[in-house]
């Protein structure tokens, strides 16, 4: 199933290569050159299934600030954070986030995308079932 993925990378060549790698998986890719642009795009997008972001970028926000904003405003939205110069201590990211060290091998990127999108689909399925979706008629008013 095709998903909408937001790719945030200031290096044009790397952004183009990564966008192609994500497109090969059958996903639609929206490209942004800065975290500021990405935040605007997220506010206007109808649907986004995953964000892939670099850490160091020009502008008011960097990739870590973008990620924190996403986690506070859209907590279910998975995020892949990439950097060659930044490390993130294990256990500090939400369960729907992953950190990849640049240079990123495309096979690793594909694996992490598949893992996070599978988690997102499962979370959405559980939410739909709880709300009585998917043909269910559950009454949760007594809980």
mmCIF file of N, CA and C in Angstrom:
data_model
loop_
_atom_site.group_PDB
_atom_site.id
_atom_site.type_symbol
_atom_site.label_atom_id
_atom_site.label_comp_id
_atom_site.label_asym_id
_atom_site.label_seq_id
_atom_site.Cartn_x
_atom_site.Cartn_y
_atom_site.Cartn_z
ATOM 1 N N UNK A 1 0.848 -1.177 0.000
ATOM 2 C CA UNK A 1 0.000 0.000 0.000
ATOM 3 C C UNK A 1 0.892 1.239 0.000
ATOM 4 N N UNK A 2 0.627 2.152 -0.904
ATOM 5 C CA UNK A 2 1.411 3.375 -1.021
ATOM 6 C C UNK A 2 1.115 4.320 0.142
ATOM 7 N N UNK A 3 2.167 4.872 0.705
ATOM 8 C CA UNK A 3 2.050 5.814 1.813
ATOM 9 C C UNK A 3 2.659 7.149 1.399
ATOM 10 N N UNK A 4 2.238 8.221 2.042
ATOM 11 C CA UNK A 4 2.822 9.540 1.810
ATOM 12 C C UNK A 4 3.951 9.751 2.806
ATOM 13 N N UNK A 5 5.153 9.995 2.288
ATOM 14 C CA UNK A 5 6.330 10.168 3.128
ATOM 15 C C UNK A 5 6.921 11.544 2.881
ATOM 16 N N UNK A 6 7.199 12.250 3.963
ATOM 17 C CA UNK A 6 7.814 13.573 3.890
ATOM 18 C C UNK A 6 9.312 13.410 4.119
ATOM 19 N N UNK A 7 10.115 13.848 3.151
ATOM 20 C CA UNK A 7 11.567 13.741 3.207
ATOM 21 C C UNK A 7 12.163 15.126 3.393
ATOM 22 N N UNK A 8 12.928 15.308 4.472
ATOM 23 C CA UNK A 8 13.489 16.620 4.814
ATOM 24 C C UNK A 8 15.015 16.508 4.805
ATOM 25 N N UNK A 9 15.633 17.107 3.789
ATOM 26 C CA UNK A 9 17.089 17.035 3.613
ATOM 27 C C UNK A 9 17.538 18.256 2.831
ATOM 28 N N UNK A 10 18.517 18.987 3.368
ATOM 29 C CA UNK A 10 18.954 20.212 2.689
ATOM 30 C C UNK A 10 19.904 19.953 1.527
ATOM 31 N N UNK A 11 20.593 18.817 1.506
ATOM 32 C CA UNK A 11 21.504 18.485 0.416
ATOM 33 C C UNK A 11 20.690 17.959 -0.769
ATOM 34 N N UNK A 12 20.665 18.728 -1.857
ATOM 35 C CA UNK A 12 19.813 18.409 -3.005
ATOM 36 C C UNK A 12 20.115 17.037 -3.592
ATOM 37 N N UNK A 13 21.384 16.712 -3.769
ATOM 38 C CA UNK A 13 21.748 15.428 -4.356
ATOM 39 C C UNK A 13 21.298 14.273 -3.463
ATOM 40 N N UNK A 14 21.593 14.363 -2.184
ATOM 41 C CA UNK A 14 21.192 13.312 -1.248
ATOM 42 C C UNK A 14 19.670 13.203 -1.171
ATOM 43 N N UNK A 15 18.982 14.339 -1.159
ATOM 44 C CA UNK A 15 17.519 14.331 -1.117
ATOM 45 C C UNK A 15 16.952 13.631 -2.348
ATOM 46 N N UNK A 16 17.530 13.896 -3.514
ATOM 47 C CA UNK A 16 17.056 13.268 -4.754
ATOM 48 C C UNK A 16 17.267 11.758 -4.731
ATOM 49 N N UNK A 17 18.447 11.326 -4.272
ATOM 50 C CA UNK A 17 18.738 9.890 -4.195
ATOM 51 C C UNK A 17 17.796 9.206 -3.210
ATOM 52 N N UNK A 18 17.598 9.816 -2.057
ATOM 53 C CA UNK A 18 16.718 9.218 -1.047
ATOM 54 C C UNK A 18 15.264 9.206 -1.512
ATOM 55 N N UNK A 19 14.837 10.264 -2.179
ATOM 56 C CA UNK A 19 13.465 10.303 -2.696
ATOM 57 C C UNK A 19 13.249 9.173 -3.697
ATOM 58 N N UNK A 20 14.236 8.941 -4.543
ATOM 59 C CA UNK A 20 14.143 7.843 -5.509
ATOM 60 C C UNK A 20 14.094 6.497 -4.792
ATOM 61 N N UNK A 21 14.915 6.343 -3.749
ATOM 62 C CA UNK A 21 14.939 5.089 -2.987
ATOM 63 C C UNK A 21 13.597 4.816 -2.320
ATOM 64 N N UNK A 22 12.957 5.850 -1.818
ATOM 65 C CA UNK A 22 11.643 5.692 -1.179
ATOM 66 C C UNK A 22 10.573 5.434 -2.239
ATOM 67 N N UNK A 23 10.675 6.103 -3.371
ATOM 68 C CA UNK A 23 9.709 5.909 -4.459
ATOM 69 C C UNK A 23 9.751 4.485 -4.997
ATOM 70 N N UNK A 24 10.948 3.891 -5.017
ATOM 71 C CA UNK A 24 11.094 2.511 -5.485
ATOM 72 C C UNK A 24 10.237 1.566 -4.650
ATOM 73 N N UNK A 25 10.034 1.904 -3.387
ATOM 74 C CA UNK A 25 9.198 1.084 -2.505
ATOM 75 C C UNK A 25 7.712 1.271 -2.784
ATOM 76 N N UNK A 26 7.387 2.202 -3.695
ATOM 77 C CA UNK A 26 5.995 2.427 -4.057
ATOM 78 C C UNK A 26 5.315 3.532 -3.277
ATOM 79 N N UNK A 27 6.080 4.325 -2.556
ATOM 80 C CA UNK A 27 5.500 5.393 -1.748
ATOM 81 C C UNK A 27 5.587 6.735 -2.462
ATOM 82 N N UNK A 28 4.652 7.611 -2.158
ATOM 83 C CA UNK A 28 4.692 8.988 -2.648
ATOM 84 C C UNK A 28 5.615 9.782 -1.732
ATOM 85 N N UNK A 29 6.455 10.631 -2.318
ATOM 86 C CA UNK A 29 7.429 11.394 -1.539
ATOM 87 C C UNK A 29 7.210 12.885 -1.752
ATOM 88 N N UNK A 30 7.122 13.615 -0.650
ATOM 89 C CA UNK A 30 7.117 15.074 -0.685
ATOM 90 C C UNK A 30 8.469 15.513 -0.147
ATOM 91 N N UNK A 31 9.188 16.312 -0.931
ATOM 92 C CA UNK A 31 10.535 16.732 -0.561
ATOM 93 C C UNK A 31 10.541 18.143 0.009
ATOM 94 N N UNK A 32 11.321 18.325 1.071
ATOM 95 C CA UNK A 32 11.520 19.645 1.682
ATOM 96 C C UNK A 32 13.009 19.849 1.920
ATOM 97 N N UNK A 33 13.466 21.103 1.764
ATOM 98 C CA UNK A 33 14.878 21.430 1.935
ATOM 99 C C UNK A 33 15.204 21.944 3.334
ATOM 100 N N UNK A 34 14.187 22.152 4.164
ATOM 101 C CA UNK A 34 14.434 22.654 5.523
ATOM 102 C C UNK A 34 13.344 22.157 6.465
ATOM 103 N N UNK A 35 13.655 22.190 7.748
ATOM 104 C CA UNK A 35 12.670 21.800 8.760
ATOM 105 C C UNK A 35 11.517 22.794 8.800
ATOM 106 N N UNK A 36 11.822 24.074 8.574
ATOM 107 C CA UNK A 36 10.768 25.092 8.547
ATOM 108 C C UNK A 36 9.764 24.794 7.435
ATOM 109 N N UNK A 37 10.289 24.477 6.254
ATOM 110 C CA UNK A 37 9.430 24.133 5.120
ATOM 111 C C UNK A 37 8.629 22.868 5.422
ATOM 112 N N UNK A 38 9.262 21.894 6.067
ATOM 113 C CA UNK A 38 8.589 20.640 6.396
ATOM 114 C C UNK A 38 7.431 20.858 7.361
ATOM 115 N N UNK A 39 7.626 21.703 8.350
ATOM 116 C CA UNK A 39 6.558 21.981 9.309
ATOM 117 C C UNK A 39 5.362 22.616 8.610
ATOM 118 N N UNK A 40 5.630 23.556 7.718
ATOM 119 C CA UNK A 40 4.550 24.168 6.935
ATOM 120 C C UNK A 40 3.845 23.111 6.095
ATOM 121 N N UNK A 41 4.614 22.239 5.476
ATOM 122 C CA UNK A 41 4.052 21.175 4.638
ATOM 123 C C UNK A 41 3.175 20.240 5.475
ATOM 124 N N UNK A 42 3.645 19.863 6.658
ATOM 125 C CA UNK A 42 2.865 18.982 7.532
ATOM 126 C C UNK A 42 1.536 19.615 7.929
ATOM 127 N N UNK A 43 1.550 20.909 8.184
ATOM 128 C CA UNK A 43 0.320 21.604 8.565
ATOM 129 C C UNK A 43 -0.685 21.632 7.425
ATOM 130 N N UNK A 44 -0.193 21.593 6.178
ATOM 131 C CA UNK A 44 -1.069 21.688 5.014
ATOM 132 C C UNK A 44 -1.398 20.339 4.387
ATOM 133 N N UNK A 45 -0.603 19.304 4.682
ATOM 134 C CA UNK A 45 -0.813 17.984 4.072
ATOM 135 C C UNK A 45 -2.094 17.353 4.594
ATOM 136 N N UNK A 46 -2.777 16.670 3.700
ATOM 137 C CA UNK A 46 -3.970 15.934 4.105
ATOM 138 C C UNK A 46 -3.587 14.681 4.886
ATOM 139 N N UNK A 47 -2.515 14.032 4.454
ATOM 140 C CA UNK A 47 -2.105 12.790 5.108
ATOM 141 C C UNK A 47 -0.599 12.604 4.961
ATOM 142 N N UNK A 48 0.047 12.253 6.048
ATOM 143 C CA UNK A 48 1.472 11.921 6.035
ATOM 144 C C UNK A 48 1.643 10.683 6.906
ATOM 145 N N UNK A 49 2.337 9.677 6.374
ATOM 146 C CA UNK A 49 2.517 8.426 7.104
ATOM 147 C C UNK A 49 3.854 8.308 7.807
ATOM 148 N N UNK A 50 4.843 9.105 7.361
ATOM 149 C CA UNK A 50 6.191 8.986 7.900
ATOM 150 C C UNK A 50 6.987 10.225 7.522
ATOM 151 N N UNK A 51 7.869 10.661 8.427
ATOM 152 C CA UNK A 51 8.789 11.762 8.142
ATOM 153 C C UNK A 51 10.208 11.224 8.248
ATOM 154 N N UNK A 52 11.026 11.547 7.250
ATOM 155 C CA UNK A 52 12.452 11.229 7.266
ATOM 156 C C UNK A 52 13.174 12.567 7.283
ATOM 157 N N UNK A 53 14.005 12.809 8.299
ATOM 158 C CA UNK A 53 14.652 14.115 8.405
ATOM 159 C C UNK A 53 16.132 14.023 8.754
ATOM 160 N N UNK A 54 16.884 14.917 8.160
ATOM 161 C CA UNK A 54 18.272 15.149 8.535
ATOM 162 C C UNK A 54 18.251 15.975 9.818
ATOM 163 N N UNK A 55 19.368 16.041 10.522
ATOM 164 C CA UNK A 55 19.429 16.854 11.740
ATOM 165 C C UNK A 55 19.868 18.271 11.420
ATOM 166 N N UNK A 56 21.031 18.421 10.827
ATOM 167 C CA UNK A 56 21.585 19.758 10.571
ATOM 168 C C UNK A 56 21.073 20.314 9.253
ATOM 169 N N UNK A 57 20.349 21.431 9.374
ATOM 170 C CA UNK A 57 19.788 22.095 8.197
ATOM 171 C C UNK A 57 19.736 23.587 8.451
ATOM 172 N N UNK A 58 19.707 24.363 7.371
ATOM 173 C CA UNK A 58 19.557 25.806 7.551
ATOM 174 C C UNK A 58 18.140 26.143 8.005
ATOM 175 N N UNK A 59 17.984 27.318 8.569
ATOM 176 C CA UNK A 59 16.649 27.762 8.964
ATOM 177 C C UNK A 59 16.505 27.888 10.466
ATOM 178 N N UNK A 60 15.305 28.215 10.858
ATOM 179 C CA UNK A 60 14.966 28.435 12.265
ATOM 180 C C UNK A 60 15.013 27.135 13.060
ATOM 181 N N UNK A 61 14.589 26.033 12.459
ATOM 182 C CA UNK A 61 14.535 24.729 13.119
ATOM 183 C C UNK A 61 15.556 23.777 12.514
ATOM 184 N N UNK A 62 16.083 22.869 13.330
ATOM 185 C CA UNK A 62 16.855 21.762 12.780
ATOM 186 C C UNK A 62 15.982 20.506 12.854
ATOM 187 N N UNK A 63 16.529 19.380 12.433
ATOM 188 C CA UNK A 63 15.746 18.150 12.396
ATOM 189 C C UNK A 63 15.294 17.655 13.757
ATOM 190 N N UNK A 64 16.097 17.894 14.798
ATOM 191 C CA UNK A 64 15.687 17.480 16.147
ATOM 192 C C UNK A 64 14.521 18.324 16.648
ATOM 193 N N UNK A 65 14.573 19.635 16.394
ATOM 194 C CA UNK A 65 13.448 20.495 16.778
ATOM 195 C C UNK A 65 12.194 20.116 15.994
ATOM 196 N N UNK A 66 12.366 19.809 14.714
ATOM 197 C CA UNK A 66 11.229 19.359 13.905
ATOM 198 C C UNK A 66 10.636 18.084 14.503
ATOM 199 N N UNK A 67 11.483 17.133 14.856
ATOM 200 C CA UNK A 67 11.011 15.866 15.423
ATOM 201 C C UNK A 67 10.249 16.087 16.723
ATOM 202 N N UNK A 68 10.779 16.939 17.591
ATOM 203 C CA UNK A 68 10.088 17.224 18.858
ATOM 204 C C UNK A 68 8.729 17.876 18.610
ATOM 205 N N UNK A 69 8.667 18.761 17.633
ATOM 206 C CA UNK A 69 7.388 19.397 17.285
ATOM 207 C C UNK A 69 6.403 18.358 16.776
ATOM 208 N N UNK A 70 6.877 17.448 15.936
ATOM 209 C CA UNK A 70 6.017 16.376 15.418
ATOM 210 C C UNK A 70 5.494 15.533 16.572
ATOM 211 N N UNK A 71 6.371 15.143 17.499
ATOM 212 C CA UNK A 71 5.951 14.276 18.606
ATOM 213 C C UNK A 71 4.955 14.968 19.521
ATOM 214 N N UNK A 72 5.014 16.285 19.612
ATOM 215 C CA UNK A 72 4.045 16.982 20.463
ATOM 216 C C UNK A 72 2.728 17.238 19.729
ATOM 217 N N UNK A 73 2.770 17.472 18.425
ATOM 218 C CA UNK A 73 1.552 17.798 17.678
ATOM 219 C C UNK A 73 0.912 16.594 17.003
ATOM 220 N N UNK A 74 1.721 15.669 16.526
ATOM 221 C CA UNK A 74 1.238 14.470 15.846
ATOM 222 C C UNK A 74 1.966 13.264 16.439
ATOM 223 N N UNK A 75 1.652 12.879 17.663
ATOM 224 C CA UNK A 75 2.441 11.854 18.364
ATOM 225 C C UNK A 75 2.458 10.484 17.688
ATOM 226 N N UNK A 76 1.479 10.184 16.850
ATOM 227 C CA UNK A 76 1.445 8.881 16.185
ATOM 228 C C UNK A 76 2.314 8.844 14.936
ATOM 229 N N UNK A 77 2.757 10.006 14.452
ATOM 230 C CA UNK A 77 3.498 10.086 13.194
ATOM 231 C C UNK A 77 4.934 9.588 13.382
ATOM 232 N N UNK A 78 5.316 8.504 12.682
ATOM 233 C CA UNK A 78 6.677 7.982 12.810
ATOM 234 C C UNK A 78 7.710 8.923 12.183
ATOM 235 N N UNK A 79 8.911 8.928 12.766
ATOM 236 C CA UNK A 79 9.992 9.793 12.291
ATOM 237 C C UNK A 79 11.290 8.991 12.219
ATOM 238 N N UNK A 80 11.998 9.151 11.099
ATOM 239 C CA UNK A 80 13.355 8.634 10.966
ATOM 240 C C UNK A 80 14.277 9.844 10.983
ATOM 241 N N UNK A 81 15.218 9.854 11.917
ATOM 242 C CA UNK A 81 16.187 10.943 12.042
ATOM 243 C C UNK A 81 17.533 10.428 11.543
ATOM 244 N N UNK A 82 18.190 11.238 10.693
ATOM 245 C CA UNK A 82 19.483 10.844 10.136
ATOM 246 C C UNK A 82 20.522 11.922 10.405
ATOM 247 N N UNK A 83 21.753 11.491 10.666
ATOM 248 C CA UNK A 83 22.837 12.458 10.832
ATOM 249 C C UNK A 83 24.185 11.765 10.730
ATOM 250 N N UNK A 84 25.162 12.508 10.217
ATOM 251 C CA UNK A 84 26.543 12.035 10.209
ATOM 252 C C UNK A 84 27.303 12.583 11.406
ATOM 253 N N UNK A 85 26.786 13.651 12.009
ATOM 254 C CA UNK A 85 27.525 14.361 13.051
ATOM 255 C C UNK A 85 26.862 14.352 14.419
ATOM 256 N N UNK A 86 25.677 13.831 14.518
ATOM 257 C CA UNK A 86 24.931 13.845 15.772
ATOM 258 C C UNK A 86 24.681 12.411 16.209
ATOM 259 N N UNK A 87 24.746 12.169 17.494
ATOM 260 C CA UNK A 87 24.360 10.866 18.027
ATOM 261 C C UNK A 87 23.213 11.076 19.005
ATOM 262 N N UNK A 88 22.374 10.088 19.087
ATOM 263 C CA UNK A 88 21.241 10.141 20.006
ATOM 264 C C UNK A 88 21.363 8.948 20.943
ATOM 265 N N UNK A 89 21.414 9.193 22.237
ATOM 266 C CA UNK A 89 21.559 8.090 23.188
ATOM 267 C C UNK A 89 20.411 7.082 23.061
ATOM 268 N N UNK A 90 20.732 5.791 23.160
ATOM 269 C CA UNK A 90 19.689 4.766 23.091
ATOM 270 C C UNK A 90 18.612 5.002 24.151
ATOM 271 N N UNK A 91 17.376 4.732 23.781
ATOM 272 C CA UNK A 91 16.267 4.850 24.714
ATOM 273 C C UNK A 91 15.684 6.239 24.849
ATOM 274 N N UNK A 92 16.194 7.204 24.088
ATOM 275 C CA UNK A 92 15.678 8.570 24.216
ATOM 276 C C UNK A 92 14.638 8.917 23.159
ATOM 277 N N UNK A 93 14.459 8.054 22.172
ATOM 278 C CA UNK A 93 13.473 8.312 21.122
ATOM 279 C C UNK A 93 12.164 7.601 21.434
ATOM 280 N N UNK A 94 11.045 8.157 20.974
ATOM 281 C CA UNK A 94 9.763 7.449 21.104
ATOM 282 C C UNK A 94 9.810 6.122 20.342
ATOM 283 N N UNK A 95 8.891 5.237 20.635
ATOM 284 C CA UNK A 95 8.889 3.918 19.992
ATOM 285 C C UNK A 95 8.625 3.997 18.492
ATOM 286 N N UNK A 96 8.036 5.095 18.040
ATOM 287 C CA UNK A 96 7.761 5.227 16.608
ATOM 288 C C UNK A 96 8.806 6.112 15.923
ATOM 289 N N UNK A 97 10.041 6.069 16.428
ATOM 290 C CA UNK A 97 11.132 6.843 15.836
ATOM 291 C C UNK A 97 12.392 5.988 15.792
ATOM 292 N N UNK A 98 13.202 6.249 14.779
ATOM 293 C CA UNK A 98 14.478 5.547 14.624
ATOM 294 C C UNK A 98 15.549 6.554 14.237
ATOM 295 N N UNK A 99 16.784 6.258 14.624
ATOM 296 C CA UNK A 99 17.929 7.078 14.255
ATOM 297 C C UNK A 99 18.833 6.261 13.345
ATOM 298 N N UNK A 100 19.241 6.860 12.224
ATOM 299 C CA UNK A 100 20.178 6.231 11.300
ATOM 300 C C UNK A 100 21.394 7.132 11.138
ATOM 301 N N UNK A 101 22.579 6.530 11.157
ATOM 302 C CA UNK A 101 23.812 7.277 10.966
ATOM 303 C C UNK A 101 24.125 7.357 9.477
ATOM 304 N N UNK A 102 24.436 8.575 9.012
ATOM 305 C CA UNK A 102 24.843 8.757 7.620
ATOM 306 C C UNK A 102 26.301 8.346 7.472
ATOM 307 N N UNK A 103 26.698 7.796 6.344
ATOM 308 C CA UNK A 103 25.851 7.535 5.188
ATOM 309 C C UNK A 103 24.906 6.369 5.464
ATOM 310 N N UNK A 104 23.684 6.529 5.019
ATOM 311 C CA UNK A 104 22.638 5.533 5.236
ATOM 312 C C UNK A 104 22.638 4.556 4.067
ATOM 313 N N UNK A 105 22.740 3.284 4.376
ATOM 314 C CA UNK A 105 22.615 2.262 3.335
ATOM 315 C C UNK A 105 21.140 2.148 2.974
ATOM 316 N N UNK A 106 20.857 2.092 1.689
ATOM 317 C CA UNK A 106 19.459 2.069 1.255
ATOM 318 C C UNK A 106 18.714 0.861 1.798
ATOM 319 N N UNK A 107 19.394 -0.272 1.947
ATOM 320 C CA UNK A 107 18.714 -1.447 2.509
ATOM 321 C C UNK A 107 18.292 -1.182 3.955
ATOM 322 N N UNK A 108 19.134 -0.481 4.714
ATOM 323 C CA UNK A 108 18.775 -0.127 6.097
ATOM 324 C C UNK A 108 17.599 0.832 6.119
ATOM 325 N N UNK A 109 17.621 1.804 5.209
ATOM 326 C CA UNK A 109 16.511 2.753 5.117
ATOM 327 C C UNK A 109 15.217 2.022 4.789
ATOM 328 N N UNK A 110 15.266 1.104 3.826
ATOM 329 C CA UNK A 110 14.069 0.340 3.450
ATOM 330 C C UNK A 110 13.532 -0.463 4.633
ATOM 331 N N UNK A 111 14.432 -1.100 5.392
ATOM 332 C CA UNK A 111 14.016 -1.897 6.550
ATOM 333 C C UNK A 111 13.328 -1.041 7.610
ATOM 334 N N UNK A 112 13.905 0.115 7.904
ATOM 335 C CA UNK A 112 13.345 0.982 8.944
ATOM 336 C C UNK A 112 12.012 1.569 8.493
ATOM 337 N N UNK A 113 11.905 1.949 7.224
ATOM 338 C CA UNK A 113 10.627 2.447 6.700
ATOM 339 C C UNK A 113 9.556 1.380 6.864
ATOM 340 N N UNK A 114 9.864 0.149 6.450
ATOM 341 C CA UNK A 114 8.883 -0.941 6.559
ATOM 342 C C UNK A 114 8.491 -1.179 8.012
ATOM 343 N N UNK A 115 9.460 -1.167 8.917
ATOM 344 C CA UNK A 115 9.187 -1.397 10.340
ATOM 345 C C UNK A 115 8.271 -0.318 10.914
ATOM 346 N N UNK A 116 8.593 0.951 10.656
ATOM 347 C CA UNK A 116 7.796 2.037 11.232
ATOM 348 C C UNK A 116 6.408 2.121 10.608
ATOM 349 N N UNK A 117 6.295 1.859 9.312
ATOM 350 C CA UNK A 117 4.969 1.888 8.686
ATOM 351 C C UNK A 117 4.107 0.734 9.181
ATOM 352 N N UNK A 118 4.724 -0.416 9.453
ATOM 353 C CA UNK A 118 3.966 -1.543 10.009
ATOM 354 C C UNK A 118 3.451 -1.196 11.402
ATOM 355 N N UNK A 119 4.281 -0.542 12.219
ATOM 356 C CA UNK A 119 3.844 -0.115 13.552
ATOM 357 C C UNK A 119 2.708 0.889 13.446
ATOM 358 N N UNK A 120 2.815 1.813 12.476
ATOM 359 C CA UNK A 120 1.772 2.825 12.311
ATOM 360 C C UNK A 120 0.451 2.172 11.900
ATOM 361 N N UNK A 121 0.514 1.212 10.969
ATOM 362 C CA UNK A 121 -0.708 0.523 10.539
ATOM 363 C C UNK A 121 -1.347 -0.225 11.706
ATOM 364 N N UNK A 122 -0.531 -0.879 12.529
ATOM 365 C CA UNK A 122 -1.053 -1.600 13.687
ATOM 366 C C UNK A 122 -1.691 -0.638 14.680
ATOM 367 N N UNK A 123 -1.044 0.492 14.935
ATOM 368 C CA UNK A 123 -1.603 1.487 15.860
ATOM 369 C C UNK A 123 -2.922 2.030 15.327
ATOM 370 N N UNK A 124 -2.989 2.305 14.028
ATOM 371 C CA UNK A 124 -4.229 2.803 13.427
ATOM 372 C C UNK A 124 -5.323 1.749 13.471
ATOM 373 N N UNK A 125 -4.964 0.477 13.251
ATOM 374 C CA UNK A 125 -5.935 -0.607 13.312
ATOM 375 C C UNK A 125 -6.515 -0.714 14.720
ATOM 376 N N UNK A 126 -5.643 -0.670 15.729
ATOM 377 C CA UNK A 126 -6.121 -0.760 17.114
ATOM 378 C C UNK A 126 -7.039 0.408 17.452
ATOM 379 N N UNK A 127 -6.695 1.597 16.983
ATOM 380 C CA UNK A 127 -7.530 2.771 17.234
ATOM 381 C C UNK A 127 -8.884 2.612 16.564
ATOM 382 N N UNK A 128 -8.892 2.130 15.306
ATOM 383 C CA UNK A 128 -10.151 1.934 14.584
ATOM 384 C C UNK A 128 -11.036 0.910 15.281
ATOM 385 N N UNK A 129 -10.448 -0.193 15.731
ATOM 386 C CA UNK A 129 -11.224 -1.225 16.418
ATOM 387 C C UNK A 129 -11.780 -0.670 17.723
ATOM 388 N N UNK A 130 -10.964 0.041 18.489
ATOM 389 C CA UNK A 130 -11.414 0.608 19.757
ATOM 390 C C UNK A 130 -12.569 1.577 19.543
ATOM 391 N N UNK A 131 -12.499 2.356 18.481
ATOM 392 C CA UNK A 131 -13.551 3.337 18.204
ATOM 393 C C UNK A 131 -14.778 2.711 17.550
ATOM 394 N N UNK A 132 -14.751 1.396 17.369
ATOM 395 C CA UNK A 132 -15.906 0.735 16.775
ATOM 396 C C UNK A 132 -15.850 0.699 15.266
ATOM 397 N N UNK A 133 -14.693 0.961 14.708
ATOM 398 C CA UNK A 133 -14.529 0.948 13.258
ATOM 399 C C UNK A 133 -14.375 -0.463 12.739
ATOM 400 N N UNK A 134 -14.087 -0.579 11.473
ATOM 401 C CA UNK A 134 -13.877 -1.857 10.813
ATOM 402 C C UNK A 134 -15.056 -2.795 11.002
ATOM 403 N N UNK A 135 -16.237 -2.250 10.978
ATOM 404 C CA UNK A 135 -17.438 -3.061 11.074
ATOM 405 C C UNK A 135 -17.871 -3.368 12.488
ATOM 406 N N UNK A 136 -17.108 -2.922 13.464
ATOM 407 C CA UNK A 136 -17.454 -3.186 14.860
ATOM 408 C C UNK A 136 -18.493 -2.210 15.361
ATOM 409 N N UNK A 137 -19.233 -2.636 16.374
ATOM 410 C CA UNK A 137 -20.240 -1.761 16.978
ATOM 411 C C UNK A 137 -20.040 -1.731 18.484
ATOM 412 N N UNK A 138 -18.795 -1.570 18.886
ATOM 413 C CA UNK A 138 -18.478 -1.592 20.310
ATOM 414 C C UNK A 138 -18.933 -0.311 20.984
ATOM 415 N N UNK A 139 -19.519 -0.464 22.154
ATOM 416 C CA UNK A 139 -19.913 0.696 22.949
ATOM 417 C C UNK A 139 -18.926 0.818 24.096
ATOM 418 N N UNK A 140 -18.105 1.869 24.046
ATOM 419 C CA UNK A 140 -17.085 2.063 25.070
ATOM 420 C C UNK A 140 -17.497 3.122 26.081
ATOM 421 N N UNK A 141 -18.771 3.489 26.068
ATOM 422 C CA UNK A 141 -19.211 4.563 26.958
ATOM 423 C C UNK A 141 -19.183 4.146 28.425
ATOM 424 N N UNK A 142 -19.221 2.854 28.709
ATOM 425 C CA UNK A 142 -19.238 2.409 30.098
ATOM 426 C C UNK A 142 -17.837 2.288 30.689
ATOM 427 N N UNK A 143 -16.800 2.541 29.885
ATOM 428 C CA UNK A 143 -15.419 2.427 30.377
ATOM 429 C C UNK A 143 -14.964 3.646 31.065
#
